[in-house]
PDB file of C-alpha atoms in Angstrom:
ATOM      1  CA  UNK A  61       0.000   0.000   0.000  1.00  0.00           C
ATOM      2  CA  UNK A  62       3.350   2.243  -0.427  1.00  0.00           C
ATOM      3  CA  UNK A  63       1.705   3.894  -3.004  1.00  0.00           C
ATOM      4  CA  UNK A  64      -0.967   5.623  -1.449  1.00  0.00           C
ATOM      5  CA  UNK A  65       1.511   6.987   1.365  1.00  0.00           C
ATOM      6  CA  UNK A  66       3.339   9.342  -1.103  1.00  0.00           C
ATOM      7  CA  UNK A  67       5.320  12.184   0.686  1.00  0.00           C
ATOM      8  CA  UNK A  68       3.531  15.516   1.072  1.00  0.00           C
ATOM      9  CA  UNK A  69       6.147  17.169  -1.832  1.00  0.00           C
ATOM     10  CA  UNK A  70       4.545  14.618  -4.449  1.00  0.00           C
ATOM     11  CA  UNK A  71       1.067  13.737  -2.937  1.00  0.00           C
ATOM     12  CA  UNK A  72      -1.799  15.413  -4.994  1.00  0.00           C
ATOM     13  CA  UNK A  73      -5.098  15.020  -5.806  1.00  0.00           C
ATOM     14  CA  UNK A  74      -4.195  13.226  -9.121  1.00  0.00           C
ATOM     15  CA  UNK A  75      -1.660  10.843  -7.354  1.00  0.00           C
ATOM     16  CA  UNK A  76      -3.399   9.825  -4.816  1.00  0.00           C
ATOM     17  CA  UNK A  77      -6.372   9.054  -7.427  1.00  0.00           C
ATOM     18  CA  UNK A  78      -4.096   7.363  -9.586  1.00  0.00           C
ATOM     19  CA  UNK A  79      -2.350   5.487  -7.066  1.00  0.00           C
ATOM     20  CA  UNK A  80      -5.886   4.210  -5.629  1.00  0.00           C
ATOM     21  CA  UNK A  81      -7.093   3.053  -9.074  1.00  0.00           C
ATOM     22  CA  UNK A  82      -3.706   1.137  -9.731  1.00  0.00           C
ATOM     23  CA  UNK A  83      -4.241  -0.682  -6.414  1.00  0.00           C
ATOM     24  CA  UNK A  84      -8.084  -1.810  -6.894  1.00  0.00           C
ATOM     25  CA  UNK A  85      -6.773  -2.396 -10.239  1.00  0.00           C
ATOM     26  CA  UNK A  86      -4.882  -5.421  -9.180  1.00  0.00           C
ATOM     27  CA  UNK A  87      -7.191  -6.609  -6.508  1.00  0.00           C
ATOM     28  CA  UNK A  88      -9.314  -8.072  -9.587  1.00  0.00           C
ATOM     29  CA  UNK A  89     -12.785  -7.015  -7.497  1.00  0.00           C
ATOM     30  CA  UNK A  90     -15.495  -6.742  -9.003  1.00  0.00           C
ATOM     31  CA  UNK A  91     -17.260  -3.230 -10.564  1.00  0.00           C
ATOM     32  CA  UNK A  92     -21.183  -2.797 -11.337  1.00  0.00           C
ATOM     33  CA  UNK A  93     -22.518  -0.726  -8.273  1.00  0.00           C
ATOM     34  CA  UNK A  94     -22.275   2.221 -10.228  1.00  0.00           C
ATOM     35  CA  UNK A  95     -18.759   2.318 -11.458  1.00  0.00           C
ATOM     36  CA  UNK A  96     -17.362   0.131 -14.026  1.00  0.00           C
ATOM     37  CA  UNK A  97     -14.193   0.301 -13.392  1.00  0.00           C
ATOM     38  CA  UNK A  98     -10.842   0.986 -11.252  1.00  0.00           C
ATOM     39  CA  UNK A  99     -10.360   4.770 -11.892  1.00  0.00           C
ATOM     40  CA  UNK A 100     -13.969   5.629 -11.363  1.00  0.00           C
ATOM     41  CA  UNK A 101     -14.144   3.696  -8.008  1.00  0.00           C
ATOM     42  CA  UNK A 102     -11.361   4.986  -6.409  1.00  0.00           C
ATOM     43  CA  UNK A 103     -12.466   8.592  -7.784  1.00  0.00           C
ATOM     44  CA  UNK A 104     -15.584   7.958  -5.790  1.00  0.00           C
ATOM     45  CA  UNK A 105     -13.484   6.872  -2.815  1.00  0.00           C
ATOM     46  CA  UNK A 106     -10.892   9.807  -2.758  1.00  0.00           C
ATOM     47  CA  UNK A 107     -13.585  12.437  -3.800  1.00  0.00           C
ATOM     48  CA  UNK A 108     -15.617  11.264  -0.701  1.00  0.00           C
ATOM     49  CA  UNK A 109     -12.816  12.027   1.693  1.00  0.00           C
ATOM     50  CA  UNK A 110     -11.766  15.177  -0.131  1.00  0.00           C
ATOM     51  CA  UNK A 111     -15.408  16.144  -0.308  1.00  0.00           C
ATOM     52  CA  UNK A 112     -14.863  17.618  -3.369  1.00  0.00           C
ATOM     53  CA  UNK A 113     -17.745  18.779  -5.143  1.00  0.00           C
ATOM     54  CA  UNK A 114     -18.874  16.814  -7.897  1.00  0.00           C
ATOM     55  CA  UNK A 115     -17.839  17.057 -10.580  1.00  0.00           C
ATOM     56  CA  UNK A 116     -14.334  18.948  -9.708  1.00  0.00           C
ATOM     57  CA  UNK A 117     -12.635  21.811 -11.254  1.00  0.00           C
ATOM     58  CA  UNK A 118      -9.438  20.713 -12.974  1.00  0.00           C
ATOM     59  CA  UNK A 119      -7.112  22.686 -10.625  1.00  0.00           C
ATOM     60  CA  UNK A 120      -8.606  20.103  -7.764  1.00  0.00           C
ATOM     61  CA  UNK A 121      -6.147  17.182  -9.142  1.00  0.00           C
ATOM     62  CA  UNK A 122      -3.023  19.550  -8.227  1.00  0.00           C
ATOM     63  CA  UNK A 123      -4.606  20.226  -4.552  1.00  0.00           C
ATOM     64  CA  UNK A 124      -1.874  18.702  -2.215  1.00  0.00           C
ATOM     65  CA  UNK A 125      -3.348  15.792   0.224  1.00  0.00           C
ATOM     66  CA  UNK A 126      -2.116  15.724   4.010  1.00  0.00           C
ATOM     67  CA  UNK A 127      -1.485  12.590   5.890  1.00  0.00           C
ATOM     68  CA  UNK A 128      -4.829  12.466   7.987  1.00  0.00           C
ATOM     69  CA  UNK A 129      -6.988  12.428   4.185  1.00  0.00           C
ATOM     70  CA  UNK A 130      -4.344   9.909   2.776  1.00  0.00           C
ATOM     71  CA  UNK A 131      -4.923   7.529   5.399  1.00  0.00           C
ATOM     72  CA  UNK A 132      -8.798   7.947   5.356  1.00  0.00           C
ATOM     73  CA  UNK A 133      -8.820   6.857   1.794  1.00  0.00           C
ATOM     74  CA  UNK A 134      -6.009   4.503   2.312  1.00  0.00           C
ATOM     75  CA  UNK A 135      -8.489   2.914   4.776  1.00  0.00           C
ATOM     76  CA  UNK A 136     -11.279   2.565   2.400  1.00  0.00           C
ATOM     77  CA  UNK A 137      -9.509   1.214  -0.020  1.00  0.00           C
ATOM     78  CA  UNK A 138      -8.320  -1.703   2.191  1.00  0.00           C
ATOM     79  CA  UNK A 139     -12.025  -2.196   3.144  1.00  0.00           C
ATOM     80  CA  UNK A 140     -13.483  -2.408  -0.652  1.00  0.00           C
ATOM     81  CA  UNK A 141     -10.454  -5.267  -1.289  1.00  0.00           C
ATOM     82  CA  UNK A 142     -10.681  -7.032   1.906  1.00  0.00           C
ATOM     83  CA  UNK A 143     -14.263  -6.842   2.512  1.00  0.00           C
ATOM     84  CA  UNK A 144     -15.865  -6.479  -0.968  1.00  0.00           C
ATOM     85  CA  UNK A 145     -18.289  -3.954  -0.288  1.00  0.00           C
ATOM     86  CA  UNK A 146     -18.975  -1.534  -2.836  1.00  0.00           C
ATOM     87  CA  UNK A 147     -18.034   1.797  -3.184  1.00  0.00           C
ATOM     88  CA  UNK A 148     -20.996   3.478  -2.426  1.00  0.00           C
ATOM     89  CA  UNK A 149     -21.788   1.454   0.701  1.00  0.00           C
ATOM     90  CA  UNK A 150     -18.494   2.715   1.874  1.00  0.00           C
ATOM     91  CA  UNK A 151     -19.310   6.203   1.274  1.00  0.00           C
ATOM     92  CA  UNK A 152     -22.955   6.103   1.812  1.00  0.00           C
ATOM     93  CA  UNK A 153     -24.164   7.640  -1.355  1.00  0.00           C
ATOM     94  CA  UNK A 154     -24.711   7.241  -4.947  1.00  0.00           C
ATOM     95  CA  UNK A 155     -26.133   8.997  -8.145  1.00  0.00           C
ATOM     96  CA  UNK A 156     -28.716   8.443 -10.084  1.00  0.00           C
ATOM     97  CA  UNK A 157     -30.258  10.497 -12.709  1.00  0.00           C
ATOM     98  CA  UNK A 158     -27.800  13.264 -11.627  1.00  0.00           C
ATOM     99  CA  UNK A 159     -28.650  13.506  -8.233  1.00  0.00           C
ATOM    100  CA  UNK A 160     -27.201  12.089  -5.016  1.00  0.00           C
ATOM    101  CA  UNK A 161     -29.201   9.596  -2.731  1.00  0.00           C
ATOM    102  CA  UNK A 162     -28.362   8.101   0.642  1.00  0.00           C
ATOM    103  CA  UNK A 163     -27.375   4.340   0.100  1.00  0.00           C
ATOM    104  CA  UNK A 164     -26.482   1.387   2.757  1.00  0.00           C
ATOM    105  CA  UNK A 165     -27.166  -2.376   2.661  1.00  0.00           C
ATOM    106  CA  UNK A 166     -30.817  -1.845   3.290  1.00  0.00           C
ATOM    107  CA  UNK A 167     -31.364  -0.938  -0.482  1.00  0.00           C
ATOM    108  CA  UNK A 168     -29.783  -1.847  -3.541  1.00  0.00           C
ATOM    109  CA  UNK A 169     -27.193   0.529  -5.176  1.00  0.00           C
ATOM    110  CA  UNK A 170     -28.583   2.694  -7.901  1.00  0.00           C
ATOM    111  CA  UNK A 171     -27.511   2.027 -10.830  1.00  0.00           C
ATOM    112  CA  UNK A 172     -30.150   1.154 -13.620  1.00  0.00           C
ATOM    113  CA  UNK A 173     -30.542   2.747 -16.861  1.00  0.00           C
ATOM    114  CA  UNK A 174     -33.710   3.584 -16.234  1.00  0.00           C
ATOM    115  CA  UNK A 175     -31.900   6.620 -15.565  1.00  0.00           C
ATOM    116  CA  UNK A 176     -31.842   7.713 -19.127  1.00  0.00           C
ATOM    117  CA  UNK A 177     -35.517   6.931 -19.612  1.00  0.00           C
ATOM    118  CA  UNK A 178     -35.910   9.172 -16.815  1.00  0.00           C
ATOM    119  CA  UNK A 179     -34.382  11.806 -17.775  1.00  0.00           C
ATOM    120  CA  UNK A 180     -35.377  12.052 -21.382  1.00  0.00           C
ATOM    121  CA  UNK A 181     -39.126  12.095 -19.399  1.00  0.00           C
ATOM    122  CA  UNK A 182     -39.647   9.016 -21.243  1.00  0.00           C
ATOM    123  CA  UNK A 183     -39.975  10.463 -24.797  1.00  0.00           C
ATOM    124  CA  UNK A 184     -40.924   9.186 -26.921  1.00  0.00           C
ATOM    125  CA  UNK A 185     -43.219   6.961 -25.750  1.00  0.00           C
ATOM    126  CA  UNK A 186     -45.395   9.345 -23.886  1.00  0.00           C
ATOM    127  CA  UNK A 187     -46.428  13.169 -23.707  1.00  0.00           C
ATOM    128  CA  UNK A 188     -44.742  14.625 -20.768  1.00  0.00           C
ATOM    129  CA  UNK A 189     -47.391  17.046 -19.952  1.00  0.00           C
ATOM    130  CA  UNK A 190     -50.298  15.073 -19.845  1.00  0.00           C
ATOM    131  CA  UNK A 191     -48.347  12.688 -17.165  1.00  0.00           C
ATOM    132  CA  UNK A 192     -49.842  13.725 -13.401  1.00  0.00           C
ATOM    133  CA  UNK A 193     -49.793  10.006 -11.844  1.00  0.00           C
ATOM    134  CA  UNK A 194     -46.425   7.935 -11.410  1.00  0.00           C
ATOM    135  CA  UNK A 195     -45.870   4.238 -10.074  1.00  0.00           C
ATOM    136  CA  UNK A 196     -42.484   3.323  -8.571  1.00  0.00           C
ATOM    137  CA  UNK A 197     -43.001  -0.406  -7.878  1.00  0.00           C
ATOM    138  CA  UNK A 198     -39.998  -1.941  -5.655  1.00  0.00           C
ATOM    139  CA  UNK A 199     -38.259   1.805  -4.629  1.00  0.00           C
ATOM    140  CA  UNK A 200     -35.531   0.683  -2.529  1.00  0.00           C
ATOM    141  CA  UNK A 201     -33.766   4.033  -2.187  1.00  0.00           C
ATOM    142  CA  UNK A 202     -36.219   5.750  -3.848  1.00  0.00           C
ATOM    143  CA  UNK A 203     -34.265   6.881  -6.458  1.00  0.00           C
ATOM    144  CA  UNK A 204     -36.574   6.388  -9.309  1.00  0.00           C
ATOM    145  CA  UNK A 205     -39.575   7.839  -7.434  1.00  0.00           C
ATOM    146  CA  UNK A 206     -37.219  11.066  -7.036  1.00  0.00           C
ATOM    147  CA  UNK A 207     -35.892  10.814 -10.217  1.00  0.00           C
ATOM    148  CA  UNK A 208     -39.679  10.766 -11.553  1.00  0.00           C
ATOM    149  CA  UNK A 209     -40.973  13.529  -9.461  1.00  0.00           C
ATOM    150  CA  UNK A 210     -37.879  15.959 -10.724  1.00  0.00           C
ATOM    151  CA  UNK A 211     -38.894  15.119 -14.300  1.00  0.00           C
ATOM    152  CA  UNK A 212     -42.538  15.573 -13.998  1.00  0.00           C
ATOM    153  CA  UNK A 213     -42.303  18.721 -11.835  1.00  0.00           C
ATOM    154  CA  UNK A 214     -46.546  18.693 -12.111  1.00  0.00           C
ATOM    155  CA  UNK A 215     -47.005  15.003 -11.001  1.00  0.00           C
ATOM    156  CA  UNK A 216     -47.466  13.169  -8.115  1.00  0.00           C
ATOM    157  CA  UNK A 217     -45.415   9.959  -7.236  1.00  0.00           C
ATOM    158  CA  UNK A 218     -46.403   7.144  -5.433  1.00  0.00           C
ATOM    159  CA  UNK A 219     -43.629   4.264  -4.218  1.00  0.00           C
ATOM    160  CA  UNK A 220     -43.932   1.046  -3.289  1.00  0.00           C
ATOM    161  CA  UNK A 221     -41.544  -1.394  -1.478  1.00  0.00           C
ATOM    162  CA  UNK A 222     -41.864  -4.956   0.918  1.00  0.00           C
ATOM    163  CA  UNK A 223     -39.703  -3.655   2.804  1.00  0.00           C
ATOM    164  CA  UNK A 224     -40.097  -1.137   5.920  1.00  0.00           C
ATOM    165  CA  UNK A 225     -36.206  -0.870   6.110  1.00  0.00           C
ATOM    166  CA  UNK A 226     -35.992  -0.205   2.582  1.00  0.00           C
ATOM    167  CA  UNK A 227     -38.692   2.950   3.461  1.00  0.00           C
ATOM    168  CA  UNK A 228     -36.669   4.297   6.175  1.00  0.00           C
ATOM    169  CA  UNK A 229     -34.163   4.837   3.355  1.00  0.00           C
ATOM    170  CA  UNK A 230     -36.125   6.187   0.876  1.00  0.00           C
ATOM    171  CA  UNK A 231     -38.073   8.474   3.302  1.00  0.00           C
ATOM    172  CA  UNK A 232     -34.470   9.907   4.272  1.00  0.00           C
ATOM    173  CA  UNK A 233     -33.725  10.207   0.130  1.00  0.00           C
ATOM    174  CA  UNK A 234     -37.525  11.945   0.054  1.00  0.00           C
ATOM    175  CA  UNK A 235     -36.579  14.735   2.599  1.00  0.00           C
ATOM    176  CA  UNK A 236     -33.577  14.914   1.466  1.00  0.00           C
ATOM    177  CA  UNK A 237     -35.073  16.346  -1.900  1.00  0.00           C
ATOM    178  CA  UNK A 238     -37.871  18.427  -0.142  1.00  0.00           C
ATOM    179  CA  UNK A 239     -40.494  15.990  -2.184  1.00  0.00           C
ATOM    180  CA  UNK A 240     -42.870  15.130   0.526  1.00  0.00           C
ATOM    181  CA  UNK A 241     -45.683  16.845  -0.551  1.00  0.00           C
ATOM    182  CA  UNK A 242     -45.314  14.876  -4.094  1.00  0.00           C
ATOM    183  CA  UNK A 243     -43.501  11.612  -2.917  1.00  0.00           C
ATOM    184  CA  UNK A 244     -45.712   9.821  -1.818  1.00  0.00           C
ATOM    185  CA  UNK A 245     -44.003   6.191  -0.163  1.00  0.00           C
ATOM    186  CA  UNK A 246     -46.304   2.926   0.565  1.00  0.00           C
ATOM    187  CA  UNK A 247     -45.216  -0.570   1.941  1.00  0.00           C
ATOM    188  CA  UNK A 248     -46.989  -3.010  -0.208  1.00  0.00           C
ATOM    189  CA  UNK A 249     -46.044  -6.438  -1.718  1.00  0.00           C
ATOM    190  CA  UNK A 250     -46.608  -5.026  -5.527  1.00  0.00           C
ATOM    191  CA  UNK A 251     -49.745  -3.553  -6.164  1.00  0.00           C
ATOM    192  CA  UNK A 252     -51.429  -4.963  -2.841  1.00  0.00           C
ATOM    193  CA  UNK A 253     -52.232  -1.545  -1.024  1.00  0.00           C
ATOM    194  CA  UNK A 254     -53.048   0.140  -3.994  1.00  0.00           C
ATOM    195  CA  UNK A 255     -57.342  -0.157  -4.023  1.00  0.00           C
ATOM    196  CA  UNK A 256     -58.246   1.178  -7.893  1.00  0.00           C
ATOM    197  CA  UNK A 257     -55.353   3.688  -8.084  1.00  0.00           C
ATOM    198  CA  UNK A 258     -54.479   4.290 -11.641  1.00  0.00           C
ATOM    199  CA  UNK A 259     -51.137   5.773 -13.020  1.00  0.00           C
ATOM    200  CA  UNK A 260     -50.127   7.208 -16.555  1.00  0.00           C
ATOM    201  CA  UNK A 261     -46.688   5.877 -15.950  1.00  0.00           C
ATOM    202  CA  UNK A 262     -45.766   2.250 -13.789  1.00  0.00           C
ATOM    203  CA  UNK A 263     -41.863   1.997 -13.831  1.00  0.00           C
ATOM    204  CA  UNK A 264     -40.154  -0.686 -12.076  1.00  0.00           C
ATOM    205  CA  UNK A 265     -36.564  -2.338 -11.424  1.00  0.00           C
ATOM    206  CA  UNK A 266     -37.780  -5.401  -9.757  1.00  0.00           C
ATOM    207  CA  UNK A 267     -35.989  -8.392  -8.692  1.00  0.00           C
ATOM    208  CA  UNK A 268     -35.035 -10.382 -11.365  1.00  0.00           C
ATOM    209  CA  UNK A 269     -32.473 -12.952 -10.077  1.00  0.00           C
ATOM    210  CA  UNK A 270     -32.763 -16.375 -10.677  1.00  0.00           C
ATOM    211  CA  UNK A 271     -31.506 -19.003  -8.131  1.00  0.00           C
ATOM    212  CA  UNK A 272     -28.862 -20.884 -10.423  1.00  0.00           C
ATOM    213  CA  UNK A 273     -27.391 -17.066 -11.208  1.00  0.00           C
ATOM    214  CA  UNK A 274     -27.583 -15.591  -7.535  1.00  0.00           C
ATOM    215  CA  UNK A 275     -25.591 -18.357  -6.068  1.00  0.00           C
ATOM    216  CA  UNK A 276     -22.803 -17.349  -8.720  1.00  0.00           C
ATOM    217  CA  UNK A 277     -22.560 -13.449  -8.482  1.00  0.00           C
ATOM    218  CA  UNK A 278     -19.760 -11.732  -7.501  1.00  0.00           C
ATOM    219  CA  UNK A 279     -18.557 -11.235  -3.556  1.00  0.00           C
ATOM    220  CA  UNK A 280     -20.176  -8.023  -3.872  1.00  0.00           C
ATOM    221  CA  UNK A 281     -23.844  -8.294  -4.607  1.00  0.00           C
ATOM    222  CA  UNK A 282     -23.790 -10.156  -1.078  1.00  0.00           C
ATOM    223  CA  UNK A 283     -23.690  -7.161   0.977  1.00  0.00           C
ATOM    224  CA  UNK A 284     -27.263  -6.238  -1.410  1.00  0.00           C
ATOM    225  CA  UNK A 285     -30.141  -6.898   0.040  1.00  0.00           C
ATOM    226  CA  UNK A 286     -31.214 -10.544  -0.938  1.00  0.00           C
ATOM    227  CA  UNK A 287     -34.727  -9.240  -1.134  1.00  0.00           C
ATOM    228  CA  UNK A 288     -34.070  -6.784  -3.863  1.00  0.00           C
ATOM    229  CA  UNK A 289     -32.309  -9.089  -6.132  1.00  0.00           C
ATOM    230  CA  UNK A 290     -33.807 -12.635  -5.931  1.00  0.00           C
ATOM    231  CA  UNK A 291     -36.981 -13.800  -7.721  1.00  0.00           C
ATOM    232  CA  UNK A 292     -37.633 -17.556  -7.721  1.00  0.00           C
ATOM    233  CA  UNK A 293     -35.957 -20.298  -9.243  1.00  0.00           C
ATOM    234  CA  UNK A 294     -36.062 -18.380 -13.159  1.00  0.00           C
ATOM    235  CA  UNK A 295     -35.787 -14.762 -12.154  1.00  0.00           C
ATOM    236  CA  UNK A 296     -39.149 -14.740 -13.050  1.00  0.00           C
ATOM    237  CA  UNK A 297     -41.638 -14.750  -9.842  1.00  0.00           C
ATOM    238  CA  UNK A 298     -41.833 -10.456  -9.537  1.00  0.00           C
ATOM    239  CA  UNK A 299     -41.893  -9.699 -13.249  1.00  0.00           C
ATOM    240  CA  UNK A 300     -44.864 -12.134 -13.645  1.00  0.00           C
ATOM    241  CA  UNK A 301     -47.319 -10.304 -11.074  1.00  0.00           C
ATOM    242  CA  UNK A 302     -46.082  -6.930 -12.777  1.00  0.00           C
ATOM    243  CA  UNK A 303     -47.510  -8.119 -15.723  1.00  0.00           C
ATOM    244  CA  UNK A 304     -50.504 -10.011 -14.483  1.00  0.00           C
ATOM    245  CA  UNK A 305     -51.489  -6.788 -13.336  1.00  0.00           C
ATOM    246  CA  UNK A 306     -50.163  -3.395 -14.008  1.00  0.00           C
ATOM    247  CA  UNK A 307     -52.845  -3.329 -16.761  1.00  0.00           C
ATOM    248  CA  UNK A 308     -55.784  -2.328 -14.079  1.00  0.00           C
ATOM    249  CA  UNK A 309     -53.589   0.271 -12.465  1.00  0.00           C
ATOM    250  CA  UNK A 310     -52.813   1.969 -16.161  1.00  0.00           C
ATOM    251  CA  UNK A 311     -54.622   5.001 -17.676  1.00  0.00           C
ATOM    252  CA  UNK A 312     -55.147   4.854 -20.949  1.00  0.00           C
ATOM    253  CA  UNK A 313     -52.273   5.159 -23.345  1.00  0.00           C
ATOM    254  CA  UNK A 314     -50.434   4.772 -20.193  1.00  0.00           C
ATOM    255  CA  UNK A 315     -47.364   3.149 -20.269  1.00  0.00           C
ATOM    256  CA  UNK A 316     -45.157   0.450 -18.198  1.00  0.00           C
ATOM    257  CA  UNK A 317     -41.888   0.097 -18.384  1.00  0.00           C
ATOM    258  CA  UNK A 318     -39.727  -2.806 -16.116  1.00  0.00           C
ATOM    259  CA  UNK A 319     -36.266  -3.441 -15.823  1.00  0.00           C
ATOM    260  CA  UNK A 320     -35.511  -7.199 -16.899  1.00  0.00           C
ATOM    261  CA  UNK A 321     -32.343  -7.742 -16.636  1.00  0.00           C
ATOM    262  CA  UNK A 322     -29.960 -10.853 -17.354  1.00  0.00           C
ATOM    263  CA  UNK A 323     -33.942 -12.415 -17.806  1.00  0.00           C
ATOM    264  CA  UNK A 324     -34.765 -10.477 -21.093  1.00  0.00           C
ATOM    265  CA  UNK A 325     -34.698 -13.890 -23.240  1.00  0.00           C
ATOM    266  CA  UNK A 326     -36.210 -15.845 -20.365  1.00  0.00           C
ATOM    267  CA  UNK A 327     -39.259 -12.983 -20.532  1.00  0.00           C
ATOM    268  CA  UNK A 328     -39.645 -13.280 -24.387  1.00  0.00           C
ATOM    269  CA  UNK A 329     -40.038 -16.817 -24.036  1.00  0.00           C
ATOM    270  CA  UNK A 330     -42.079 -16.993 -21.027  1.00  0.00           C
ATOM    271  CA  UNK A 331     -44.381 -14.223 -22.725  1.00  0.00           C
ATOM    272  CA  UNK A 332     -44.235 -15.017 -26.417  1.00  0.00           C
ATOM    273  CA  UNK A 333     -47.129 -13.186 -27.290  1.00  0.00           C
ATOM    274  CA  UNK A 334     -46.736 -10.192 -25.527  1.00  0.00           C
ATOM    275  CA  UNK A 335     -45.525  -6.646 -27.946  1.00  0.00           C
ATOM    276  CA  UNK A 336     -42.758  -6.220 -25.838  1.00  0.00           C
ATOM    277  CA  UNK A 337     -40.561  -3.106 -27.007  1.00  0.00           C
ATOM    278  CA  UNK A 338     -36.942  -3.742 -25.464  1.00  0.00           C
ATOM    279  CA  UNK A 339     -35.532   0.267 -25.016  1.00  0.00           C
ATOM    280  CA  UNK A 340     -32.076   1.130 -26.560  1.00  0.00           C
ATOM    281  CA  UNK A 341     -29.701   3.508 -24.122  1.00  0.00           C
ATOM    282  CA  UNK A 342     -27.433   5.450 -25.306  1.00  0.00           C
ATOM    283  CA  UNK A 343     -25.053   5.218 -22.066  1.00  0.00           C
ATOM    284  CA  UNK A 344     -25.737   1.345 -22.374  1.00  0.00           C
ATOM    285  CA  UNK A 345     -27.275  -1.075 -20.583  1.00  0.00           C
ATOM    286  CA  UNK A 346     -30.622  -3.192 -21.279  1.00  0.00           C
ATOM    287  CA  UNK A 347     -32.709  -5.461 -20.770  1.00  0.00           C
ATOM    288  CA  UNK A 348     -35.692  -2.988 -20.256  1.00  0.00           C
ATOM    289  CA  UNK A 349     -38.956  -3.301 -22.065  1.00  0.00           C
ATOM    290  CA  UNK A 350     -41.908  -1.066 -22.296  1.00  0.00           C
ATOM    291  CA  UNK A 351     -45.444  -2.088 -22.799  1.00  0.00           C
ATOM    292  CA  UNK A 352     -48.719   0.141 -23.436  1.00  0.00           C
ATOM    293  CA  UNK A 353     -51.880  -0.110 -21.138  1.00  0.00           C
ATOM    294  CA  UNK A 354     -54.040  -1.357 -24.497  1.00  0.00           C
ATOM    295  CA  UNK A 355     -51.150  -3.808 -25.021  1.00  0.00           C
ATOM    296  CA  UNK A 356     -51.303  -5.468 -21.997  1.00  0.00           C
ATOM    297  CA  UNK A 357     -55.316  -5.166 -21.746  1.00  0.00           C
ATOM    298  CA  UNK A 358     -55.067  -7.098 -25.252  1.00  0.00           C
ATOM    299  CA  UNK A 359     -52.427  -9.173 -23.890  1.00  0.00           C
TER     300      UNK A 359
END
């Protein structure tokens, strides 16, 4: 770990980054919890101890680094190789959508991208002004809910989780935004609590893990919550109620749109007769499809 103990004459911003991303480099972990890679991991990391705004000017990576801050990120980078927990667990926060949300192991680490969707207020496949009523089913964080309700500054938002510690994080992530009045959160197993509420918009990153592929993911999707990320023996078990019945909670020329995953080609095949449309992203990523209320009422 010589590296990231540098003398104060040649420890900067930059070095210390660089150094950081050469060590997770060669600790072979695993990146997917937002980051993709070394450099951006450890930028997370050293950026979280420098609390450096986000993004930083380019005179930041000159900024000298003093002993106490090299040691705090010196620190976390031992704990991401020895214990495998992702970045953002370390630092308590990730982005989504361009904003920042409070993360831990109660909810899974944002990173879907549904983000994109979001942000492009889901043109093309719907009018952006006529949307009032949004469905965030399986919030976690509460991310997308957030995400929605910044997007559709006119709608109201209503999110759903299982799980009551999941809430507790995504009522933190809800005042952190000041969206109370239009965030509205609701413990329910799917659409169970809902009564004949109808939405012009159901979004959802469900779980989609099946049992065979769970068993063989990577040291760091076990500090997720197992909840979030498992779905019966095909991956299958939560998409399958989504689409046995999102269509009574839909508007008209509403829309849904669900996260798949790794299942895409278990979904077509499961669902052969369903119009899927499977969303292109420009930043990457897939595995999404959207369906239209009168599809799935035909369906």
């Amino acid at each position: 770990m010589s590296e990231l103990s540098h003398s104060a004459r040649r420890t900067t911003v930059r070095a210390l980054l660089n150094a950081s991303a050469r060590r997770l480099a060669r600790a072979k972990l695993h990146f997917g919890h937002g980051t993709d890679n070394a450099a951006d991991e450890a930028a997370a990391l050293v950026w979280h101890v420098l609390k450096l705004p986000y993004p930083a000017a380019p005179r930041a990576y000159a900024r000298r680094v003093g002993a106490r801050a090299r040691a705090q990120v010196r620190e976390l980078i031992e704990r991401r190789i020895r214990e495998r927990i992702p970045a953002a667990y370390l630092i308590g926060s990730a982005r989504f959508a361009g904003l920042s949300f409070q993360v831990d192991p109660r909810v899974l680490i944002p990173r879907s991208p549904l983000a994109e969707l979001i942000e492009r207020r889901f043109a093309p496949w719907i009018e952006a002004a006529r949307v009032r009523c949004v469905l965030d089913v399986g919030t976690g964080s509460g991310c997308i809910a957030i995400a929605c309700a910044r997007a559709f500054a006119h709608s109201r938002i209503d999110a759903l989780d299982v799980s009551e510690a999941a809430l507790a994080v995504a009522r933190a992530n809800v005042r952190r935004h000041r969206l109370g009045a239009r965030v509205r959160l609701i413990r329910s197993d799917h659409f169970g609590a809902l009564g004949r509420r109808r939405y012009d918009i159901i979004v959802s990153n469900p779980p989609y893990v099946g049992a065979r592929e769970l068993g063989a993911l990577p040291e760091e999707y076990r500090h997720e919550p197992r909840v979030a990320l498992a779905s019966g023996r095909a991956g299958l078990a939560s998409i399958r109620i989504i689409l046995r019945d999102a269509a009574r909670h839909l508007r008209p020329r509403g829309i849904l749109v669900v996260e798949a995953g790794n299942t895409e080609v278990a979904v077509r095949r499961a669902f052969a007769r369903l119009p899927f449309t499977w969303l292109h992203f420009e930043r990457g990523g897939g595995g999404v499809f959207l369906l239209t209320a009168e599809q799935l009422h035909a369906g």
